[in-house]
Coordinates of C-alpha atoms in Angstrom, one line a residue:
X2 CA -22.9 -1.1 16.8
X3 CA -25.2 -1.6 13.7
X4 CA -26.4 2.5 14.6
X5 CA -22.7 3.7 14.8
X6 CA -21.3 1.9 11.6
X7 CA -24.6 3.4 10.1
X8 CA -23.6 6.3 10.7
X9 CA -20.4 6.1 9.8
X10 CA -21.3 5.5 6.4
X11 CA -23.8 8.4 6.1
X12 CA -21.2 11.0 7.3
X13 CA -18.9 9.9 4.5
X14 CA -21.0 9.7 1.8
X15 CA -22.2 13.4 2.5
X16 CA -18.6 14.5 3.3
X17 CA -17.5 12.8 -0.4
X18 CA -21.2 14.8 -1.7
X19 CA -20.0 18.1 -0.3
X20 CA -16.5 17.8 -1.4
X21 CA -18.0 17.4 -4.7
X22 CA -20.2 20.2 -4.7
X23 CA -17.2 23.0 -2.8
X24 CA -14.4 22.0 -5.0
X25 CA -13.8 22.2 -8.9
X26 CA -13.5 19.6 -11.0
X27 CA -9.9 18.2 -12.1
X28 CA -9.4 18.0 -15.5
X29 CA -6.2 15.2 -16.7
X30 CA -3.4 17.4 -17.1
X31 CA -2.5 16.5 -20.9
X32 CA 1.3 17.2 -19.5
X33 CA 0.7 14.1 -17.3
X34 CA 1.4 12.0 -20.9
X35 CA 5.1 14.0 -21.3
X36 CA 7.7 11.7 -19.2
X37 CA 11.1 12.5 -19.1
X38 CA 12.4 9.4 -20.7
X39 CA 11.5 8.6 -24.4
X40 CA 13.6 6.4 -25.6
X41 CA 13.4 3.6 -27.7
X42 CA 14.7 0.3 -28.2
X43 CA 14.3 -2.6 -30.0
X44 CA 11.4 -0.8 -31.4
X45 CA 9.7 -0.4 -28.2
X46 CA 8.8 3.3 -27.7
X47 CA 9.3 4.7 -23.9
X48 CA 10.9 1.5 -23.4
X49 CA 12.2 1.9 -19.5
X50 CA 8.7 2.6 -18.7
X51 CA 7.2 -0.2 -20.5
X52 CA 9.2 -2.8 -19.5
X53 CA 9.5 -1.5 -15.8
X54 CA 5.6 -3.4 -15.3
X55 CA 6.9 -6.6 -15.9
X56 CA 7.3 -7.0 -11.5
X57 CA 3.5 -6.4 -11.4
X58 CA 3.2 -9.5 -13.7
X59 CA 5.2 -11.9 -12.0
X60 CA 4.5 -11.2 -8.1
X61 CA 0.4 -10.9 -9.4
X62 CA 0.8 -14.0 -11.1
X63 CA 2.7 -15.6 -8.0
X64 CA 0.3 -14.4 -5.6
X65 CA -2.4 -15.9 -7.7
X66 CA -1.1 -19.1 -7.7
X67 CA 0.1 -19.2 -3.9
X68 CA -3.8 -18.4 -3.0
X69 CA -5.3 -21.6 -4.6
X70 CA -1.6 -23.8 -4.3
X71 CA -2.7 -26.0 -0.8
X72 CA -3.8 -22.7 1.2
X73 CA -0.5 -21.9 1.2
X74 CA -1.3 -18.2 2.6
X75 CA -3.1 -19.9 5.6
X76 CA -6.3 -18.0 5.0
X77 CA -9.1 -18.4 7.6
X78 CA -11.5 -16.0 7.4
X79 CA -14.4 -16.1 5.0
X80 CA -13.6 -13.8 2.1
X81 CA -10.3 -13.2 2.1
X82 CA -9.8 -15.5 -0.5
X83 CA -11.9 -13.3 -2.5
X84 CA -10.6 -10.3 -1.6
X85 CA -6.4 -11.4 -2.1
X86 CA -7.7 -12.8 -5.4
X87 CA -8.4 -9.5 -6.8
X88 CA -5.9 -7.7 -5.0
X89 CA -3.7 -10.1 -7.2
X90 CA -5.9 -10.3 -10.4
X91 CA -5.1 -6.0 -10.3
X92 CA -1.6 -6.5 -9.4
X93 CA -1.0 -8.5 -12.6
X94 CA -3.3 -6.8 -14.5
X95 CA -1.0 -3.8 -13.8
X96 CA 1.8 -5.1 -15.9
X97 CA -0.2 -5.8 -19.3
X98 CA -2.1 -2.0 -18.3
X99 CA 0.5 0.3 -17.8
X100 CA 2.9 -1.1 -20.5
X101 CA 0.3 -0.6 -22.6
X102 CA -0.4 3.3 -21.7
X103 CA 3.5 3.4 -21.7
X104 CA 3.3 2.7 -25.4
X105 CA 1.5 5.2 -26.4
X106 CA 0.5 7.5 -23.4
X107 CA -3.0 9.5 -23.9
X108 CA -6.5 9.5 -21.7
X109 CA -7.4 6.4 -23.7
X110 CA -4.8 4.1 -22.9
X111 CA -4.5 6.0 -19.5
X112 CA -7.7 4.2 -18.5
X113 CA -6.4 0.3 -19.0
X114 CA -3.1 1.9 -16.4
X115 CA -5.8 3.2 -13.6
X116 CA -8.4 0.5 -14.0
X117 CA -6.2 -2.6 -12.5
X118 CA -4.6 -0.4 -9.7
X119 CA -7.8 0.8 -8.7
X120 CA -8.7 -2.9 -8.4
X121 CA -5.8 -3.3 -6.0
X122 CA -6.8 -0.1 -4.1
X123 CA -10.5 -1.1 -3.0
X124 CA -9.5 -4.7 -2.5
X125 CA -7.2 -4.1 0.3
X126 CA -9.5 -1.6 1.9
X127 CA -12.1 -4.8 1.9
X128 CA -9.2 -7.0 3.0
X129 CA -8.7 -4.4 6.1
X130 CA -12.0 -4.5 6.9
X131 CA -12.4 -8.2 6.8
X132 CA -9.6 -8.8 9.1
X133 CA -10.1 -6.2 11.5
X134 CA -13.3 -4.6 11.3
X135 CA -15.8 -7.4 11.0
X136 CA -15.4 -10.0 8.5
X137 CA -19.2 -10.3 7.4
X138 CA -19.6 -6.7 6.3
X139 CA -15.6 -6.6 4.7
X140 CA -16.9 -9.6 2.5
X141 CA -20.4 -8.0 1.6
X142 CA -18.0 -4.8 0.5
X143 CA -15.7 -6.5 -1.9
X144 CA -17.7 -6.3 -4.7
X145 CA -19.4 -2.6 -3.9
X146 CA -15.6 -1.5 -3.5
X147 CA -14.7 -2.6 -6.4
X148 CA -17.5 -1.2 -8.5
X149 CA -16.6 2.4 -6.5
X150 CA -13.5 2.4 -8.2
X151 CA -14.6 1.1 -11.6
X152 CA -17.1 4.3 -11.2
X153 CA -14.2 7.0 -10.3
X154 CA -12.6 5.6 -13.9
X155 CA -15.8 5.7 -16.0
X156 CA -16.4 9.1 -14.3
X157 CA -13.2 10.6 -15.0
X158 CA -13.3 9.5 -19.0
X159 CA -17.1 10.8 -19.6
X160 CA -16.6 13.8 -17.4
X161 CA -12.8 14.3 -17.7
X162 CA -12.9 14.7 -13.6
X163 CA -10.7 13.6 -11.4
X164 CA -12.0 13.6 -8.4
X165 CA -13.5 10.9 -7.2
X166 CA -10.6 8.8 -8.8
X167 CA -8.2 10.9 -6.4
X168 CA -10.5 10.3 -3.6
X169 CA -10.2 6.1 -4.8
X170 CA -6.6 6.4 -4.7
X171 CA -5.8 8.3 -1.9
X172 CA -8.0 7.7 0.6
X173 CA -6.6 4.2 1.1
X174 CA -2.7 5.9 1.3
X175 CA -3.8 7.2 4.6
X176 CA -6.7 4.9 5.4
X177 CA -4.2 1.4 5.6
X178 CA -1.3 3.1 7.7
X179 CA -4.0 4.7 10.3
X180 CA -5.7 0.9 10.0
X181 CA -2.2 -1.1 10.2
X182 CA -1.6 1.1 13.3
X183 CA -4.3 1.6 14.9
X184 CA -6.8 -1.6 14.9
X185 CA -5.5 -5.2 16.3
X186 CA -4.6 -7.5 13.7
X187 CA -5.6 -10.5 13.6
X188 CA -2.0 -12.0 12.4
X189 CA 2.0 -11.5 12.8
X190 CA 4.0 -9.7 10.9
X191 CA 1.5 -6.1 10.1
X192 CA 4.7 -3.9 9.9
X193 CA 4.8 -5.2 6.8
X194 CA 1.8 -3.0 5.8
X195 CA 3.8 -0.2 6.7
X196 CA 6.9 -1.0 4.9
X197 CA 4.3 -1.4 1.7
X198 CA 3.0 1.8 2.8
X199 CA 6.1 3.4 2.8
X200 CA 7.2 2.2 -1.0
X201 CA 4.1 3.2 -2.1
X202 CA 4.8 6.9 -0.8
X203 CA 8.4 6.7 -2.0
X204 CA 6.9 5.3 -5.5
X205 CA 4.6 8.7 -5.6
X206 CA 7.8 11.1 -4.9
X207 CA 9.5 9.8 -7.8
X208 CA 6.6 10.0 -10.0
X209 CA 6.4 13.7 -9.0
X210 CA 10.4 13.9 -9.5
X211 CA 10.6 12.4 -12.8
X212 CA 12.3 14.8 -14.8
X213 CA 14.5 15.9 -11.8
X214 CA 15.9 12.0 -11.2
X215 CA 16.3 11.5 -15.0
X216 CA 18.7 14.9 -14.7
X217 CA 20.0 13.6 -11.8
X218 CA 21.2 10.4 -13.1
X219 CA 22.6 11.7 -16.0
X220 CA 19.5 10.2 -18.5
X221 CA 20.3 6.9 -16.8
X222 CA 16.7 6.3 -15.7
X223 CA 13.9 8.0 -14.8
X224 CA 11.8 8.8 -11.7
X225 CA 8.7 7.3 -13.5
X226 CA 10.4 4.2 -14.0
X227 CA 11.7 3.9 -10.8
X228 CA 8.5 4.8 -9.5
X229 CA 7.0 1.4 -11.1
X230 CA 10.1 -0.7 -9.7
X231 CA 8.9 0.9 -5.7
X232 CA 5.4 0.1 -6.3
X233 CA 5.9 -3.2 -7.5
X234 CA 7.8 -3.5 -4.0
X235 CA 3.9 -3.4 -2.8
X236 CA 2.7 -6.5 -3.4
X237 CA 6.1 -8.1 -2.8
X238 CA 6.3 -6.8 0.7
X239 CA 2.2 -7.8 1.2
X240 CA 3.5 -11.5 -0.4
X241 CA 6.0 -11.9 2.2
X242 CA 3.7 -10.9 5.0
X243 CA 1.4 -13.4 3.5
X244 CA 3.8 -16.4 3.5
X245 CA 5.2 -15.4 7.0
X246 CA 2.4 -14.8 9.3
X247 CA 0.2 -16.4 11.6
X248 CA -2.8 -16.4 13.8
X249 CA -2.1 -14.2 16.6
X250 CA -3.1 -15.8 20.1
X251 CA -4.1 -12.2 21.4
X252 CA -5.3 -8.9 19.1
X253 CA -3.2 -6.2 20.2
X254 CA -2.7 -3.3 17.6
X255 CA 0.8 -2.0 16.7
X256 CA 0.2 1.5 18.5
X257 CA 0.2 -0.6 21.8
X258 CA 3.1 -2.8 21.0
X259 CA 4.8 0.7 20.4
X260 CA 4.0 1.9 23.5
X261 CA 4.5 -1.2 25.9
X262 CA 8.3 -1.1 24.6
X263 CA 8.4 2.5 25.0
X264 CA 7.4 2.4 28.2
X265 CA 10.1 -0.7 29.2
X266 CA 12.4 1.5 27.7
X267 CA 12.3 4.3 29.6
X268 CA 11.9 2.3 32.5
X269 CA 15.1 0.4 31.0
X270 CA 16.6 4.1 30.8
X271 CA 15.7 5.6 34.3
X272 CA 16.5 1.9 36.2
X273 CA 20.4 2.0 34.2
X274 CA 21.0 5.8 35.1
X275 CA 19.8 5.1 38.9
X276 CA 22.0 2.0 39.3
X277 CA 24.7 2.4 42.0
X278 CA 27.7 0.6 42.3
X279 CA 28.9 -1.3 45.2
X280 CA 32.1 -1.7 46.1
X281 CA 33.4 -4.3 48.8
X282 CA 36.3 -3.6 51.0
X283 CA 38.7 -6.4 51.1
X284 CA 41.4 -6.2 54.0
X285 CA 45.0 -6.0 53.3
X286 CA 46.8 -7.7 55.4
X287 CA 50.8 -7.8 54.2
X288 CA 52.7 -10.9 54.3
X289 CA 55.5 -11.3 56.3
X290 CA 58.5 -13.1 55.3

């Protein structure tokens, strides 16, 4: 085991050496800071997309509180505290750094946006591996996580690179569905990863679409900010999950809960369709009066 997760480790750090080395770098598209919606009011410039973080805020700031308030999440395993701490530190953090860019959006301000989701990014990939990889080694990579992603942001702003901050961010996009689906959890309730998954995704189409939903909606709103009411969806969905669950009695991963009612369904499906009918003859016999 200790050979295999070695090697693990060294295959992706030369995959993420030669991927640095075969591709160019990615310089921040200075377009990037040109959103579709720019108006102001109450003296607040690019106001929709300012005040759109406030959600981050509140269900960061919730979340905080729920993890120390009587173990209300029901956490077991040693360092998940730790790890849905910054997970909610991030989350909040989200709502003071990406009004802030909003105010005045340029790479300088750029960086205090990236920084807190970043946080959020490598703490759930610790999280993952706490709960369903082994829990030692997901503890021990809290902290080297998060200093991974604190690196991608440093490197970008010296280097103007994006690179390994695109690595940071999407690498955990497909990483948590594949996880959610594929290893056993240890508690009820994971399709709520994937419903946090799929905001997420939906969050990053309407960032793409921004000038094409603003059009759309007749310079109602904007895809950006619609894209920071979605993600905020994130932690709300992971919150829920958090309050519901429980300690499952027996790991069994969501692929093999798909397929055990796949295969009662079509077992449902073939025993309906060769059902017969019986029909019992009852004499007639007519009366006589």
């Amino acid at each position: 085991m200790e050979n295999r997760n070695l090697m693990i480790w060294i295959v992706a750090i030369v995959c993420f050496f030669v991927l640095m080395f075969v591709t160019p770098s990615i310089p921040q598209d200075q377009d990037y800071h040109n959103f579709a919606d720019q108006r102001q009011f109450l003296g607040i410039p690019n106001t929709l997309n300012v005040i759109s973080n406030i959600p981050f805020f509140i269900i960061g700031v919730i979340g905080l509180v729920l993890c120390y308030y009587k173990n209300f999440f029901k956490l077991s395993l040693k360092g998940e505290l730790c790890g849905w701490t910054f997970f909610y530190i991030g989350v909040a953090a989200v709502g003071f750094g990406s009004s802030y860019y909003h105010l005045k959006p340029n790479d300088a301000t750029l960086v205090w946006d990236r920084l807190p989701m970043t946080i959020a990014f490598t703490s759930i990939i610790a999280i993952f591996i706490i709960e369903r990889i082994d829990e030692r080694k997901g503890t021990y990579s809290i902290i080297p996580l998060l200093l991974v992603g604190v690196v991608s942001i440093l490197y970008w702003r010296f280097f103007d690179d994006l690179r390994p901050y695109a690595i940071v961010q999407f690498v955990p996009c497909i990483a948590i569905p594949v996880m959610a689906i594929m290893l056993p959890p240890m508690y009820t309730h994971s399709t709520y990863w994937l419903w946090a998954a799929g905001f997420y995704l939906l969050a990053k189409v309407e960032e793409a679409a921004d000038d094409t939903i603003y059009n759309w909606t007749y310079h109602i709103v904007s895809g950006h900010t619609l894209k920071h009411l979605c993600a905020a969806m994130v932690p709300v969905f992971l919150t829920l999950m958090l309050a519901k669950r429980d300690v499952l009695p027996e790991r069994v991963s969501l692929l093999q809960v798909w397929k055990i009612s796949w295969t009662k369904y079509k077992q449902n499906g073939v025993t309906t369709e060769n059902e017969t009918i019986t029909y019992t003859s009852v004499p007639y016999e007519e009366s006589r009066v």
